Coordinates of C-alpha atoms and ligand atoms in Angstrom, one line a residue:
M27 CA -3.3 4.2 -28.6
K28 CA -3.2 1.0 -26.5
V29 CA -0.8 1.0 -23.5
L30 CA -0.1 -2.0 -21.4
S31 CA 1.4 -1.4 -17.9
V32 CA 3.3 -4.2 -16.2
V33 CA 3.4 -3.9 -12.4
G34 CA 3.9 -6.4 -9.6
A35 CA 5.5 -4.9 -6.4
R36 CA 4.2 -2.4 -3.9
P37 CA 6.1 0.7 -5.1
Q38 CA 4.8 0.1 -8.6
F39 CA 1.2 0.2 -7.5
V40 CA 1.8 3.7 -6.1
K41 CA 3.3 4.9 -9.4
L42 CA 0.6 3.2 -11.4
A43 CA -2.2 5.1 -9.6
P44 CA -1.7 8.6 -11.2
V45 CA -0.8 7.1 -14.5
A46 CA -4.0 5.0 -14.6
E47 CA -6.0 8.1 -13.6
A48 CA -4.3 10.1 -16.4
F49 CA -5.1 7.4 -19.0
A50 CA -8.7 7.1 -17.7
A51 CA -9.3 10.8 -18.7
T52 CA -8.4 10.0 -22.3
D53 CA -9.7 7.8 -25.1
H54 CA -6.6 5.6 -25.0
E55 CA -6.9 2.0 -23.9
H56 CA -4.9 1.1 -20.8
V57 CA -4.4 -2.6 -19.9
I58 CA -3.0 -3.4 -16.5
V59 CA -1.0 -6.6 -16.0
H60 CA -0.1 -7.6 -12.4
T61 CA 2.7 -10.2 -12.3
G62 CA 1.9 -11.3 -8.7
Q63 CA 5.4 -10.6 -7.4
H64 CA 3.7 -9.1 -4.3
Y65 CA 0.6 -11.1 -3.3
D66 CA -0.3 -10.4 0.3
K67 CA -3.4 -8.3 0.7
N68 CA -1.7 -5.5 2.4
M69 CA 1.2 -5.5 -0.1
S70 CA -1.0 -5.4 -3.1
D71 CA -4.9 -5.3 -3.0
V72 CA -5.2 -2.4 -0.6
F73 CA -3.2 -0.2 -2.9
F74 CA -5.6 -0.8 -5.8
A75 CA -8.6 -0.2 -3.5
D76 CA -7.4 3.0 -1.7
L77 CA -5.7 4.6 -4.7
R78 CA -8.8 3.7 -6.9
I79 CA -6.7 1.9 -9.5
P80 CA -8.8 -0.3 -11.8
D81 CA -8.5 -4.0 -11.1
P82 CA -5.7 -5.7 -13.2
D83 CA -6.9 -7.0 -16.5
V84 CA -4.5 -9.9 -16.2
H85 CA -2.9 -11.4 -13.1
L86 CA 0.0 -13.7 -13.6
G87 CA 0.2 -15.0 -10.0
V88 CA 3.9 -15.8 -10.1
G89 CA 4.6 -15.3 -6.3
S90 CA 8.0 -15.5 -4.6
G91 CA 11.2 -17.2 -5.7
S92 CA 14.9 -16.6 -6.3
H93 CA 15.5 -13.7 -8.7
G94 CA 16.0 -16.0 -11.7
V95 CA 13.0 -18.2 -10.9
Q96 CA 10.7 -15.2 -10.2
T97 CA 11.8 -13.2 -13.3
G98 CA 11.7 -16.3 -15.5
A99 CA 8.2 -17.3 -14.4
M100 CA 7.0 -13.7 -15.3
L101 CA 8.8 -13.8 -18.7
S102 CA 7.3 -17.1 -19.7
A103 CA 3.8 -16.0 -18.7
L104 CA 4.1 -12.5 -20.3
D105 CA 4.7 -13.6 -23.9
A106 CA 1.2 -14.9 -24.4
V107 CA -0.3 -11.8 -22.8
L108 CA 1.7 -9.4 -24.9
D109 CA 0.9 -11.4 -28.0
E110 CA -2.8 -11.3 -27.3
H111 CA -2.9 -7.5 -26.6
R112 CA -0.3 -6.3 -29.1
P113 CA -0.1 -2.8 -27.4
D114 CA 1.4 0.3 -29.0
W115 CA 3.5 0.7 -25.8
V116 CA 4.5 -1.6 -22.9
L117 CA 5.0 0.7 -19.9
V118 CA 7.3 -0.6 -17.1
Y119 CA 7.9 1.1 -13.7
G120 CA 10.9 1.5 -11.5
D121 CA 13.4 -1.3 -10.9
T122 CA 11.9 -4.5 -9.7
N123 CA 12.1 -8.0 -11.2
S124 CA 8.6 -7.3 -12.7
T125 CA 10.2 -4.3 -14.5
L126 CA 12.9 -6.4 -16.1
A127 CA 10.6 -9.2 -17.1
G128 CA 8.1 -6.8 -18.8
T129 CA 11.0 -5.1 -20.7
L130 CA 12.6 -8.3 -21.9
S131 CA 9.4 -9.9 -23.0
A132 CA 8.4 -6.8 -24.9
V133 CA 11.7 -6.1 -26.7
K134 CA 11.9 -9.7 -27.8
M135 CA 8.4 -9.3 -29.4
H136 CA 9.5 -6.0 -31.0
L137 CA 7.0 -4.1 -29.0
P138 CA 8.0 -0.5 -28.0
V139 CA 8.9 -0.2 -24.3
A140 CA 8.6 3.0 -22.1
H141 CA 10.5 3.0 -18.8
L142 CA 8.9 5.2 -16.1
E143 CA 11.5 6.3 -13.5
A144 CA 14.4 5.9 -15.9
G145 CA 17.9 7.1 -15.2
L146 CA 18.1 6.4 -11.4
R147 CA 21.4 4.9 -10.3
S148 CA 22.8 3.8 -7.0
F149 CA 26.1 2.7 -8.6
N150 CA 26.0 -0.3 -6.3
R151 CA 26.2 -3.3 -8.7
R152 CA 25.3 -5.7 -6.0
M153 CA 21.7 -4.5 -5.8
P154 CA 19.2 -6.4 -7.8
E155 CA 17.4 -3.1 -8.4
E156 CA 20.5 -1.6 -10.0
H157 CA 20.7 -4.6 -12.5
N158 CA 17.1 -4.2 -13.3
R159 CA 17.1 -0.4 -13.9
V160 CA 20.4 -0.4 -15.9
L161 CA 19.2 -3.3 -18.2
T162 CA 15.8 -1.8 -18.6
D163 CA 17.1 1.7 -19.5
H164 CA 19.4 0.2 -22.2
A165 CA 16.6 -1.9 -23.7
A166 CA 13.7 0.6 -23.6
D167 CA 12.7 2.9 -26.5
I168 CA 11.6 5.9 -24.4
L169 CA 13.1 6.8 -21.0
L170 CA 10.8 8.8 -18.8
A171 CA 13.1 10.4 -16.2
P172 CA 11.9 12.0 -12.9
T173 CA 14.8 14.4 -12.4
Q174 CA 17.6 16.3 -14.0
V175 CA 20.1 14.1 -12.2
A176 CA 18.4 11.0 -13.8
M177 CA 18.7 12.8 -17.2
D178 CA 22.4 13.3 -16.6
H179 CA 23.0 9.6 -15.8
L180 CA 21.2 8.7 -19.0
A181 CA 23.4 11.2 -21.0
T182 CA 26.5 9.7 -19.4
E183 CA 25.4 6.2 -20.7
G184 CA 24.7 7.6 -24.2
L185 CA 20.9 7.4 -23.9
S186 CA 20.0 11.1 -24.2
A187 CA 18.2 10.7 -27.5
R188 CA 15.6 8.5 -25.9
A189 CA 15.2 10.4 -22.6
R190 CA 12.4 12.8 -21.6
L191 CA 12.3 14.8 -18.3
I192 CA 8.7 14.4 -17.1
G193 CA 8.9 14.8 -13.3
D194 CA 8.1 12.3 -10.7
V195 CA 4.7 10.6 -10.6
M196 CA 5.2 9.8 -6.9
T197 CA 4.9 13.6 -6.3
D198 CA 1.5 13.5 -8.0
V199 CA 0.2 10.7 -5.8
C200 CA 1.9 11.8 -2.6
F201 CA 0.5 15.3 -2.6
R202 CA -3.0 14.2 -3.7
V203 CA -3.2 11.7 -0.8
R204 CA -1.6 14.1 1.7
D205 CA -4.4 16.6 1.0
A206 CA -7.1 13.9 1.2
V207 CA -5.6 12.6 4.5
R208 CA -5.6 16.1 6.0
D209 CA -9.2 16.8 5.1
K210 CA -10.1 13.3 6.2
S211 CA -11.6 12.2 2.9
L212 CA -9.2 9.3 2.8
G213 CA -7.6 7.0 5.4
K214 CA -8.4 5.4 8.7
P215 CA -7.2 6.6 12.1
L216 CA -3.9 5.0 12.9
D217 CA -4.0 2.2 15.4
V218 CA -0.7 2.9 17.2
P219 CA 0.2 3.6 20.8
F220 CA 2.0 6.8 20.1
K221 CA 1.1 10.5 20.1
S222 CA 1.8 12.7 17.1
G223 CA 5.4 13.8 16.9
E224 CA 6.6 11.3 19.5
Y225 CA 7.7 8.4 17.3
V226 CA 9.7 7.6 14.2
V227 CA 8.4 5.5 11.3
S228 CA 10.7 2.7 10.2
T229 CA 10.8 0.1 7.3
I230 CA 13.6 -2.4 6.5
H231 CA 13.5 -4.8 3.6
R232 CA 16.6 -4.6 1.5
A233 CA 18.7 -7.8 1.1
E234 CA 21.8 -6.1 2.3
N235 CA 20.1 -5.4 5.7
T236 CA 18.0 -8.5 6.1
D237 CA 20.0 -11.4 4.7
D238 CA 23.0 -11.5 7.0
P239 CA 21.7 -12.5 10.5
E240 CA 24.4 -10.6 12.3
R241 CA 23.6 -7.3 10.4
L242 CA 19.9 -7.9 10.9
A243 CA 20.2 -8.5 14.7
A244 CA 22.4 -5.4 15.0
L245 CA 19.9 -3.3 13.1
V246 CA 16.9 -4.4 15.2
E247 CA 18.9 -3.7 18.4
G248 CA 19.9 -0.3 17.0
L249 CA 16.3 0.6 16.2
A250 CA 15.2 -0.4 19.8
A251 CA 18.0 1.8 21.2
A252 CA 17.1 4.8 18.9
G253 CA 15.9 6.8 21.9
T254 CA 12.6 7.7 20.2
P255 CA 10.0 4.9 20.1
V256 CA 10.0 3.2 16.7
L257 CA 6.9 2.3 14.7
L258 CA 8.3 -0.6 12.6
L259 CA 6.1 -1.3 9.6
A260 CA 7.4 -4.8 9.0
H261 CA 7.8 -6.1 5.4
P262 CA 7.2 -9.9 5.1
R263 CA 10.9 -10.4 4.2
L264 CA 11.9 -8.8 7.5
V265 CA 9.4 -10.9 9.6
A266 CA 10.5 -14.1 7.8
K267 CA 14.2 -13.5 8.3
C268 CA 13.8 -12.5 12.0
A269 CA 11.8 -15.7 12.6
E270 CA 14.3 -17.8 10.8
H271 CA 17.2 -16.5 12.9
G272 CA 15.4 -16.2 16.3
I273 CA 15.6 -12.4 16.3
K274 CA 13.0 -10.8 18.6
L275 CA 11.3 -7.7 17.1
E276 CA 8.6 -6.4 19.5
R277 CA 9.9 -4.9 22.7
P278 CA 7.7 -4.8 25.9
D279 CA 9.2 -1.4 26.9
G280 CA 7.6 0.1 23.8
S281 CA 10.9 1.1 22.2
L282 CA 10.0 -1.0 19.1
H283 CA 6.3 -1.4 18.1
V284 CA 5.8 -3.8 15.2
H285 CA 2.9 -3.2 12.9
E286 CA 1.9 -4.8 9.5
P287 CA 2.8 -2.8 6.4
L288 CA 0.4 0.1 6.0
A289 CA -1.9 1.0 3.2
Y290 CA -0.8 4.2 1.3
P291 CA -3.0 6.8 3.0
E292 CA -2.2 5.4 6.5
M293 CA 1.5 5.5 5.6
V294 CA 1.2 9.1 4.6
A295 CA -0.6 9.8 7.9
A296 CA 2.0 7.9 9.9
V297 CA 4.8 9.9 8.3
L298 CA 3.0 13.2 8.8
G299 CA 2.5 12.3 12.5
S300 CA 6.1 11.3 13.0
A301 CA 9.3 13.0 14.2
G302 CA 11.2 11.3 11.4
V303 CA 11.7 8.3 9.2
V304 CA 14.4 5.5 9.4
T305 CA 14.3 3.3 6.3
D306 CA 16.2 1.5 3.5
S307 CA 13.3 2.0 1.1
G308 CA 13.8 4.2 -1.9
G309 CA 10.2 5.4 -2.1
L310 CA 9.8 6.2 1.6
Q311 CA 13.0 8.4 1.6
K312 CA 11.4 10.6 -1.0
E313 CA 7.9 10.5 0.6
A314 CA 9.5 11.7 3.9
F315 CA 11.2 14.5 2.0
L316 CA 8.0 15.5 0.1
L317 CA 6.0 15.5 3.4
G318 CA 8.7 17.5 5.2
R319 CA 10.0 15.0 7.7
V320 CA 13.7 14.2 8.3
C321 CA 14.9 10.8 7.1
T322 CA 17.8 8.5 8.1
T323 CA 18.5 6.0 5.3
L324 CA 20.2 2.8 6.4
R325 CA 22.2 2.3 3.3
T326 CA 25.6 3.5 1.9
E327 CA 24.1 5.2 -1.1
T328 CA 20.8 6.6 -2.5
E329 CA 19.3 7.0 -5.9
W330 CA 17.4 10.1 -4.6
V331 CA 20.5 12.2 -4.1
E332 CA 18.5 15.5 -4.1
T333 CA 17.1 14.5 -0.6
L334 CA 20.6 14.7 0.9
E335 CA 20.9 18.4 0.2
D336 CA 20.5 20.5 3.4
G337 CA 20.4 17.3 5.5
W338 CA 16.7 16.3 5.0
N339 CA 18.0 12.8 4.4
V340 CA 21.2 11.4 5.9
L341 CA 22.8 8.1 4.9
T342 CA 24.3 5.8 7.5
S343 CA 24.8 2.1 7.9
D344 CA 25.9 2.6 11.5
V345 CA 22.8 2.1 13.8
S346 CA 24.7 3.5 16.9
K347 CA 24.1 6.9 15.3
L348 CA 20.3 6.6 15.5
P349 CA 19.9 8.4 18.9
E350 CA 21.4 11.6 17.4
L351 CA 19.9 11.2 13.9
A352 CA 16.4 9.5 14.0
A353 CA 14.4 12.4 15.4
R354 CA 16.9 15.3 14.7
P355 CA 15.3 18.7 14.1
A356 CA 14.3 19.5 10.5
P357 CA 16.7 21.8 8.6
A358 CA 15.8 25.5 8.9
S359 CA 16.2 26.3 5.2
D360 CA 13.3 26.0 2.7
R361 CA 13.0 22.6 1.2
P362 CA 14.0 22.5 -2.5
M363 CA 11.4 20.9 -4.9
P364 CA 13.4 18.8 -7.4
Y365 CA 10.7 16.2 -7.9
G366 CA 8.3 17.9 -10.2
D367 CA 5.1 19.8 -9.9
G368 CA 2.6 17.0 -9.2
H369 CA 1.5 16.7 -12.9
A370 CA 4.0 14.1 -14.2
A371 CA 1.4 11.5 -15.1
G372 CA -0.2 13.7 -17.7
R373 CA 3.3 14.1 -19.3
V374 CA 3.6 10.3 -19.5
V375 CA 0.4 10.2 -21.6
T376 CA 1.7 13.1 -23.8
A377 CA 5.1 11.5 -24.3
L378 CA 3.7 8.2 -25.4
T379 CA 1.1 9.9 -27.6
E380 CA 3.7 12.0 -29.4
Ligands
LIG10 C1 10.8 -5.9 -4.1 C2 11.7 -5.2 -5.1 C3 12.3 -3.9 -4.4 C4 11.2 -3.1 -3.8 C5 10.3 -4.0 -2.9 C6 9.2 -3.2 -2.2 C7 13.0 -6.7 -6.6 C8 14.3 -7.2 -6.9 N1 12.9 -6.0 -5.4 O1 11.6 -6.4 -3.0 O2 13.0 -3.2 -5.3 O3 11.7 -2.0 -3.0 O4 9.8 -5.0 -3.6 O5 8.6 -4.0 -1.2 O6 12.0 -6.8 -7.4 N2 6.7 -11.7 0.4 C9 5.5 -12.1 1.0 N3 4.4 -11.5 0.5 C10 4.4 -10.6 -0.5 C11 5.6 -10.3 -1.1 C12 6.8 -10.8 -0.6 O7 5.5 -12.8 1.9 O8 3.3 -10.1 -0.8 C13 8.0 -12.2 1.0 C14 8.4 -13.5 0.3 O9 9.0 -14.3 1.3 C15 9.5 -13.1 -0.6 C16 10.1 -11.9 0.1 O10 9.0 -11.3 0.8 O11 10.4 -14.1 -0.9 C17 10.7 -10.9 -0.8 O12 9.8 -10.4 -1.8 P1 10.3 -10.0 -3.3 O13 9.1 -9.5 -4.1 O14 11.1 -11.0 -3.9 O15 11.2 -8.8 -3.0 P2 11.1 -7.6 -2.1 O16 12.1 -7.8 -1.0 O17 9.7 -7.3 -1.7

């Protein structure tokens, strides 16, 4: 069997890592195509290096642009690649513009498509990720769902016959890296001016938080006033938007410490060392949960609803609540484990083989 993975953005490299490892342990051929949606070294290359992902076989180098321009550039470049490789499966990941482009190109060439992380829904039709995941689920031939909630969404949309519950590949990689970070076989010491347990980790990148200057300014002020020092791992979109609107990020009083995006092992270490996470990222919400740290999600909804149970994750758009929420004590109850057993990637291989 020949499987061709299409990836392009940071969260997809994390999901690709356990899948590439699972394929490497078989006789199947696995071709990796990188669209180039994320191109900065610390948004792309470091993930391949740290997570020991083989270098991409093909790099489309599309870079940034409006959604249509970016997705269109990927589409027009992908036809020739898929035609050359003629894989048995095109495997797409998550909900980015790279996911949608890989799906569209494949279905139009009558190549079977498998969607990893199928069935997630925010029910917010203004989010580009929601368009991407709904369209991909309805076009794909097999839907690899991470949770029962995702399976239920697929059933509601009439897609049960194509859906398989395989668990979450992010659990595979998160637990493997957590253990390697703990025994110091992976990761560098964190270069931050905080002691363990005395800071919160934050990331902000969603359009709904970054694209309106008033919202963005309020958010940054809210983080600086969180009461617990914030380690802000600044996505390029956040840095660019703050520069464009004259919004100051770094605070000399240490309330807000700006750092470049971290490589995956350092991110796991930063979360483990933190008193909590404040984010609008989907993946980081779940990593906080898997690593046993409270999370405050700066959005009105989440795709990962299981994290909300017992209060491990709390949704709020109101940054004035951060002093009470950001470093709140962890819930006393045992954490449920709805995200699989850490062996989901092997089930991807099995599902595609069958
Ligand atoms: C994308 C995904 C989002 C995912 C996120 C993770 C879509 C629609 N969104 O959002 O679901 O959570 O990745 O980070 O696909 N930029 C750089 N260097 C880079 C990458 C981006 O400078 O390596 C800047 C560019 O100015 C670009 C902006 O960041 O215009 C946004 O990048 P883009 O890939 O369009 O979307 P993300 O916001 O990263």
